[in-house]
XYZ file of C-alpha atoms in Angstrom:
436
model
C -19.820 -14.358 45.516
C -18.859 -17.804 43.388
C -16.099 -18.043 41.370
C -17.094 -17.648 37.732
C -17.189 -13.872 37.272
C -14.752 -12.105 35.879
C -11.385 -11.470 37.323
C -9.773 -8.121 37.048
C -6.125 -7.262 38.296
C -4.105 -4.152 38.778
C -0.894 -3.541 39.025
C 0.653 -1.899 42.171
C 3.469 0.237 42.669
C 6.573 -0.925 40.013
C 4.263 -4.176 39.066
C 6.168 -6.587 41.248
C 3.043 -7.115 43.484
C -0.382 -7.512 41.832
C -3.901 -7.016 43.715
C -7.244 -8.417 43.208
C -10.142 -5.914 43.347
C -11.142 -8.044 46.640
C -8.814 -10.111 48.107
C -5.277 -10.922 47.583
C -4.207 -14.215 46.159
C -1.609 -16.551 47.100
C 1.838 -16.313 45.275
C 3.514 -18.802 43.408
C 7.098 -18.431 42.076
C 7.938 -15.551 39.903
C 4.813 -13.642 40.525
C 2.454 -16.590 39.284
C -1.166 -16.617 41.052
C -1.740 -19.606 43.087
C -5.405 -19.311 43.196
C -8.261 -16.919 42.294
C -10.128 -15.113 45.054
C -13.718 -14.394 45.264
C -14.592 -10.829 44.026
C -17.529 -8.836 43.557
C -18.824 -8.748 40.137
C -19.625 -5.088 39.845
C -16.815 -3.895 41.262
C -14.677 -5.928 38.947
C -16.316 -4.466 35.955
C -16.012 -1.132 36.960
C -13.299 1.927 35.910
C -11.819 2.168 39.241
C -10.660 -2.145 38.356
C -9.017 -0.704 35.403
C -5.517 -2.152 34.705
C -2.787 0.637 35.366
C 0.175 -1.235 33.847
C -0.699 -0.032 30.700
C -3.510 1.653 28.553
C -6.646 -0.486 28.612
C -8.313 -0.994 24.954
C -10.480 -4.069 26.068
C -13.868 -3.365 26.715
C -14.443 -6.155 29.344
C -18.159 -5.572 29.960
C -18.719 -5.634 26.130
C -17.076 -9.391 26.097
C -18.954 -10.646 29.230
C -22.082 -9.734 27.567
C -21.083 -11.664 24.188
C -19.912 -14.580 25.764
C -23.043 -14.691 27.927
C -24.972 -14.749 24.671
C -22.439 -17.775 23.717
C -23.546 -19.826 26.447
C -26.852 -19.490 25.284
C -26.409 -21.244 21.735
C -27.540 -24.384 21.411
C -24.293 -25.905 20.235
C -22.649 -24.728 23.918
C -22.760 -26.446 27.033
C -20.004 -24.475 29.175
C -16.936 -22.080 28.060
C -14.390 -20.459 30.099
C -12.236 -17.548 29.315
C -9.140 -15.856 30.473
C -7.418 -12.402 28.827
C -3.935 -11.004 29.650
C -3.994 -7.402 28.875
C -0.395 -5.522 28.810
C 1.075 -8.458 30.708
C -1.327 -8.776 33.313
C -4.204 -11.194 33.863
C -7.268 -9.102 33.325
C -10.211 -11.375 33.123
C -11.283 -14.776 33.608
C -14.703 -16.365 33.796
C -16.945 -19.610 33.371
C -19.811 -19.669 31.549
C -22.648 -22.171 31.248
C -22.320 -25.752 32.974
C -19.924 -28.527 33.122
C -22.360 -31.414 32.102
C -26.113 -30.966 30.428
C -28.674 -31.792 32.903
C -27.221 -30.253 36.200
C -26.532 -26.945 37.516
C -22.933 -27.459 38.039
C -21.289 -23.951 36.667
C -18.164 -23.466 34.830
C -15.928 -21.801 37.053
C -12.500 -20.071 36.549
C -11.385 -23.724 38.414
C -13.099 -25.911 36.125
C -10.591 -28.262 34.349
C -10.984 -28.928 30.774
C -8.709 -30.755 28.432
C -6.464 -28.837 26.404
C -6.041 -31.251 23.502
C -3.338 -29.786 21.301
C -2.598 -27.070 22.945
C -0.511 -29.584 24.684
C 1.723 -29.455 22.081
C 3.300 -25.977 22.810
C 4.091 -27.462 26.313
C 6.253 -30.038 24.743
C 8.048 -27.583 22.698
C 8.853 -25.373 25.973
C 10.057 -28.226 27.443
C 12.252 -29.532 25.215
C 13.621 -26.416 24.617
C 14.129 -25.874 28.146
C 16.419 -29.154 28.261
C 18.421 -27.636 25.280
C 18.871 -24.597 27.108
C 20.021 -26.279 29.973
C 22.666 -28.377 27.738
C 20.566 -31.286 28.185
C 20.253 -32.148 24.427
C 20.696 -30.530 21.160
C 17.590 -29.649 19.170
C 19.349 -30.030 16.009
C 20.392 -33.659 17.319
C 18.809 -36.458 14.952
C 15.559 -38.045 16.787
C 17.185 -41.392 16.364
C 19.794 -40.689 18.744
C 17.494 -40.723 21.507
C 16.697 -44.654 20.992
C 12.611 -43.322 20.498
C 10.197 -45.214 18.590
C 9.338 -43.262 15.792
C 10.543 -44.705 12.508
C 10.028 -42.805 9.342
C 10.312 -43.415 5.524
C 13.753 -44.342 4.149
C 14.757 -44.091 7.839
C 14.740 -40.330 7.720
C 14.477 -40.604 11.844
C 18.477 -40.465 11.276
C 18.096 -37.396 9.626
C 15.163 -35.817 11.056
C 16.056 -33.382 14.144
C 14.417 -32.628 17.692
C 13.864 -29.223 15.737
C 12.435 -30.733 12.685
C 9.979 -33.183 15.141
C 8.570 -30.099 17.450
C 7.761 -28.076 14.149
C 5.969 -30.759 12.339
C 8.708 -31.226 9.714
C 9.034 -35.206 9.861
C 7.673 -35.570 6.409
C 5.158 -37.790 6.536
C 1.569 -37.148 5.402
C -0.574 -35.068 7.702
C -2.105 -36.733 10.628
C -0.581 -39.562 9.588
C -2.287 -42.753 11.394
C -4.582 -40.716 14.031
C -6.777 -43.140 12.952
C -5.011 -45.782 14.470
C -4.542 -43.961 17.717
C -8.334 -43.606 17.757
C -8.866 -47.636 17.281
C -6.990 -48.119 20.621
C -3.839 -49.009 19.044
C -0.566 -48.884 20.781
C 1.104 -45.402 19.873
C 4.757 -47.127 20.032
C 3.574 -49.713 17.851
C 2.265 -47.126 15.207
C 5.322 -45.028 15.512
C 7.424 -47.410 14.320
C 4.714 -48.471 11.581
C 5.121 -44.975 10.094
C 8.221 -45.936 7.926
C 5.713 -48.021 5.758
C 4.413 -44.989 4.423
C 5.640 -43.141 1.377
C 7.288 -39.911 2.262
C 5.280 -37.059 1.720
C 8.455 -34.861 1.259
C 12.141 -34.957 2.327
C 12.866 -34.224 6.167
C 12.591 -30.569 7.162
C 11.498 -29.570 4.013
C 7.888 -29.111 4.376
C 4.880 -28.599 6.914
C 2.755 -32.231 7.866
C 0.773 -31.787 11.269
C 1.209 -35.061 13.573
C -0.045 -36.181 16.594
C 1.555 -39.568 16.779
C 4.845 -39.096 15.161
C 5.290 -35.513 17.062
C 4.602 -37.702 21.026
C 7.958 -39.174 20.148
C 8.870 -35.618 21.628
C 7.702 -37.193 25.058
C 10.141 -40.208 24.333
C 12.828 -38.004 23.946
C 12.298 -36.163 27.624
C 12.044 -39.479 29.088
C 15.217 -40.741 27.592
C 16.818 -37.009 28.679
C 15.978 -37.231 32.084
C 15.057 -40.968 33.194
C 11.779 -39.682 34.372
C 7.993 -39.855 33.100
C 7.282 -37.202 30.544
C 4.156 -35.956 32.753
C 6.535 -36.082 36.101
C 8.847 -33.851 34.052
C 6.298 -31.294 32.786
C 4.952 -30.899 36.804
C 8.335 -30.196 38.182
C 9.866 -27.894 35.591
C 6.841 -25.776 34.263
C 3.696 -26.239 35.934
C 4.474 -25.981 39.298
C 7.026 -23.599 38.937
C 4.326 -21.639 37.316
C 1.773 -22.060 40.028
C -0.322 -24.131 37.515
C -2.066 -26.181 40.407
C -4.862 -27.524 38.472
C -2.962 -28.482 35.345
C -1.941 -32.370 34.995
C -1.033 -34.888 31.916
C -3.382 -37.828 31.776
C -7.058 -38.517 32.365
C -6.815 -39.187 35.616
C -6.005 -35.452 36.369
C -9.217 -34.495 34.624
C -11.327 -36.989 36.342
C -10.003 -36.233 39.739
C -10.495 -32.777 39.757
C -12.982 -31.141 41.964
C -14.819 -29.334 39.368
C -14.300 -31.073 35.629
C -16.103 -30.231 32.330
C -17.620 -33.361 30.722
C -17.427 -33.659 26.973
C -20.441 -33.202 24.805
C -20.954 -32.851 20.845
C -23.656 -30.508 21.359
C -25.967 -29.452 24.056
C -28.017 -32.539 23.156
C -25.053 -34.908 23.190
C -22.763 -36.193 26.347
C -20.015 -38.193 25.432
C -17.485 -40.560 27.339
C -14.283 -39.475 27.954
C -11.356 -41.062 25.397
C -8.057 -42.236 26.090
C -6.438 -42.277 22.875
C -4.918 -38.659 22.667
C -4.018 -39.117 26.488
C -1.593 -41.721 25.175
C 0.282 -39.234 23.336
C 0.958 -36.683 26.104
C 2.978 -34.532 24.232
C 0.532 -33.985 21.536
C -2.418 -33.802 23.786
C -2.493 -34.625 27.047
C -2.866 -31.944 29.022
C -5.792 -30.672 31.377
C -6.180 -27.612 33.486
C -8.457 -25.076 34.890
C -8.837 -21.593 32.676
C -7.242 -20.009 35.456
C -4.003 -22.051 34.924
C -4.314 -21.283 30.983
C -3.899 -17.958 31.724
C -0.927 -18.153 34.141
C 0.674 -20.073 31.171
C -0.510 -17.576 28.339
C 1.075 -14.627 30.780
C 4.537 -16.735 31.001
C 4.678 -17.317 27.309
C 4.470 -13.443 26.804
C 7.541 -13.001 29.158
C 5.589 -12.494 32.446
C 7.551 -15.251 34.297
C 11.065 -15.189 33.166
C 12.559 -17.169 36.036
C 11.076 -19.984 35.073
C 10.704 -19.449 31.162
C 13.574 -16.621 30.331
C 13.386 -14.439 26.857
C 15.540 -16.253 24.718
C 14.056 -19.382 25.494
C 10.219 -17.873 24.031
C 11.855 -16.294 21.278
C 13.270 -19.888 20.343
C 10.174 -21.790 21.040
C 7.986 -19.211 18.991
C 10.131 -18.359 16.118
C 8.226 -19.391 12.459
C 10.245 -22.294 11.018
C 8.038 -23.666 8.412
C 4.969 -22.136 6.494
C 1.900 -23.927 6.928
C -0.517 -23.692 4.154
C -4.039 -23.456 4.838
C -5.753 -26.982 5.073
C -9.354 -27.743 3.939
C -12.528 -25.608 4.363
C -11.545 -22.507 6.842
C -14.150 -20.045 8.281
C -14.213 -16.357 7.724
C -12.247 -15.856 11.170
C -9.507 -18.278 10.049
C -9.182 -16.597 6.821
C -8.625 -13.167 8.452
C -5.261 -14.613 9.553
C -2.585 -14.718 7.566
C 1.149 -15.452 7.371
C 0.689 -19.099 8.831
C 3.566 -20.577 9.973
C 4.545 -23.195 12.942
C 7.623 -23.101 15.356
C 8.246 -25.938 18.497
C 5.033 -26.613 19.087
C 3.526 -23.197 18.673
C 1.655 -21.422 15.549
C 2.617 -18.494 14.274
C 0.061 -15.553 12.230
C -0.070 -12.003 11.529
C -3.598 -9.884 12.393
C -4.193 -6.663 10.982
C -0.478 -6.183 10.531
C 0.446 -7.404 13.649
C 2.203 -10.963 14.805
C 0.387 -13.479 16.910
C 1.268 -16.517 18.147
C -1.503 -19.251 19.451
C -2.432 -22.572 18.629
C -5.797 -24.489 18.650
C -7.070 -27.847 19.971
C -9.799 -30.185 19.276
C -10.850 -34.100 20.876
C -13.820 -35.538 20.949
C -15.862 -33.229 23.178
C -13.745 -30.448 23.995
C -12.135 -27.620 22.093
C -9.564 -24.947 23.032
C -7.816 -22.140 21.542
C -4.942 -19.499 23.084
C -3.840 -16.292 20.837
C -2.013 -13.363 21.459
C 0.254 -10.421 20.610
C 3.762 -10.982 21.605
C 4.380 -7.156 21.492
C 1.678 -6.071 23.123
C 1.377 -8.638 25.812
C -2.309 -9.031 25.139
C -4.118 -12.228 24.229
C -6.922 -14.332 24.935
C -7.349 -18.078 26.176
C -10.620 -20.444 25.834
C -11.767 -23.879 26.890
C -15.099 -25.201 26.094
C -16.705 -28.624 26.551
C -18.337 -28.772 23.036
C -18.188 -29.129 19.313
C -18.800 -25.482 18.515
C -16.508 -23.238 16.340
C -18.443 -20.355 17.558
C -15.940 -19.480 20.362
C -12.958 -19.013 17.685
C -14.506 -15.762 16.463
C -14.026 -14.268 20.049
C -10.105 -13.871 19.128
C -10.711 -11.828 16.557
C -13.277 -9.831 18.436
C -10.766 -9.129 21.094
C -7.924 -8.211 18.604
C -10.272 -5.709 16.650
C -10.621 -3.721 20.125
C -7.156 -3.861 20.656
C -5.901 -2.322 17.526
C -8.725 -0.111 17.783
C -10.778 -1.743 14.503
C -14.629 -1.877 13.962
C -16.519 -4.190 15.731
C -17.446 -7.274 13.832
C -19.582 -10.154 14.405
C -16.852 -12.960 14.218
C -18.669 -15.359 16.405
C -21.761 -15.033 14.145
C -24.061 -14.526 16.842
C -26.034 -12.274 15.470
C -26.973 -14.074 12.143
C -30.563 -15.315 12.183
C -30.601 -18.815 11.397
C -32.187 -19.165 7.427
C -33.836 -22.770 8.643
C -33.218 -26.463 10.455
C -29.935 -27.024 7.807
C -28.341 -23.900 9.119
C -29.036 -24.873 12.981
C -27.112 -28.375 12.131
C -24.381 -26.425 10.401
C -23.656 -24.221 13.331
C -23.293 -26.964 15.804
C -20.830 -29.112 13.147
C -17.394 -28.855 13.427
C -14.447 -28.266 10.670
C -12.207 -31.278 12.432
C -12.839 -34.880 12.624
C -14.260 -36.041 16.025
C -11.626 -37.300 18.110
C -9.066 -36.057 16.306
C -6.899 -32.781 17.701
C -7.520 -30.003 15.599
C -4.606 -28.281 16.280
C -5.562 -25.070 15.521
C -5.133 -22.901 12.072
């Protein structure tokens, strides 16, 4: 059958080789699966397909039923999901369509925008360059001759570690509106010096896009190569992420790519703004490649991303107090903190690592338990906030908690006003939401 059905892997023997229910994937470096094979829907959901590398606690049939319902919501167009359980990719499926008014299905190889999930790529890449001895995370950003300028000359005190952990000391989302208006991000970065300081450098959390992208300039100064090329060669290709790219061309040249929508009734145009800050929001990939990325972040590809590197990247560095109105699912996450392009949470007493993203017409999320090596990744091409709840529905299964309708699929609309609210989004259209 065609791509777009659940993908279940079983560990074989010592776990060094993995097989699908039907057929075997080609292999890439360090156990990365290069491409998803075709497979049988009924076989994939049968008990015989269960993962054998640890106790299976995720009810995949229930997940599939929930997502089928989600895809039918008025504020959804297409959505793709990947689950890693016990360190192995266990479920990959696409739902809905890539473009409203067509029958083009979302599949495991359909490419979406990552939005602010891209920040985890920047944090991982820069930390890897530091591990190689090519830079120090504690070097002031100014020493790399970037275009970043901060109030009071703080670029001489803000370190690379501060930059990647959102501790530059300027107001949250500084000058995002100028980026969205089409201004040059390098000129915008230089103009940040005109702002009043929000706090002393390194002393508080203020989420950034334009300032954060100075990380791409650091990479270019250290390597002498374009940021996207370094990401591709040091991360994506070694991990077998064959559909992953940096930049708009990588999205629109894909054989299958999801078009941006506000809702099922409104298709949008792809916008360049956040592609021009690639470290902050420039990555694209299929859900299958995002699954490989999540598995690697759990320690599943140590030849590419060693455990010590992951500890450095995920370590919480600054508390992130909740900002703005939050839904029930967001309120259930506690102990908010930020590492190097990654967020750190607690849920039901268990540590979680993840991030969320939003640009106009796309949303994304990744959340995993690094101890259980189990987590979820999702990509969708509308502004709906409903899919966010599925991450907690999965964690409730993992921890043996009662089922709860975190996606609010069982709520009955009270009237037209509720229907409109369900289709709204808590972040400004076009801005990288970053994930709470």
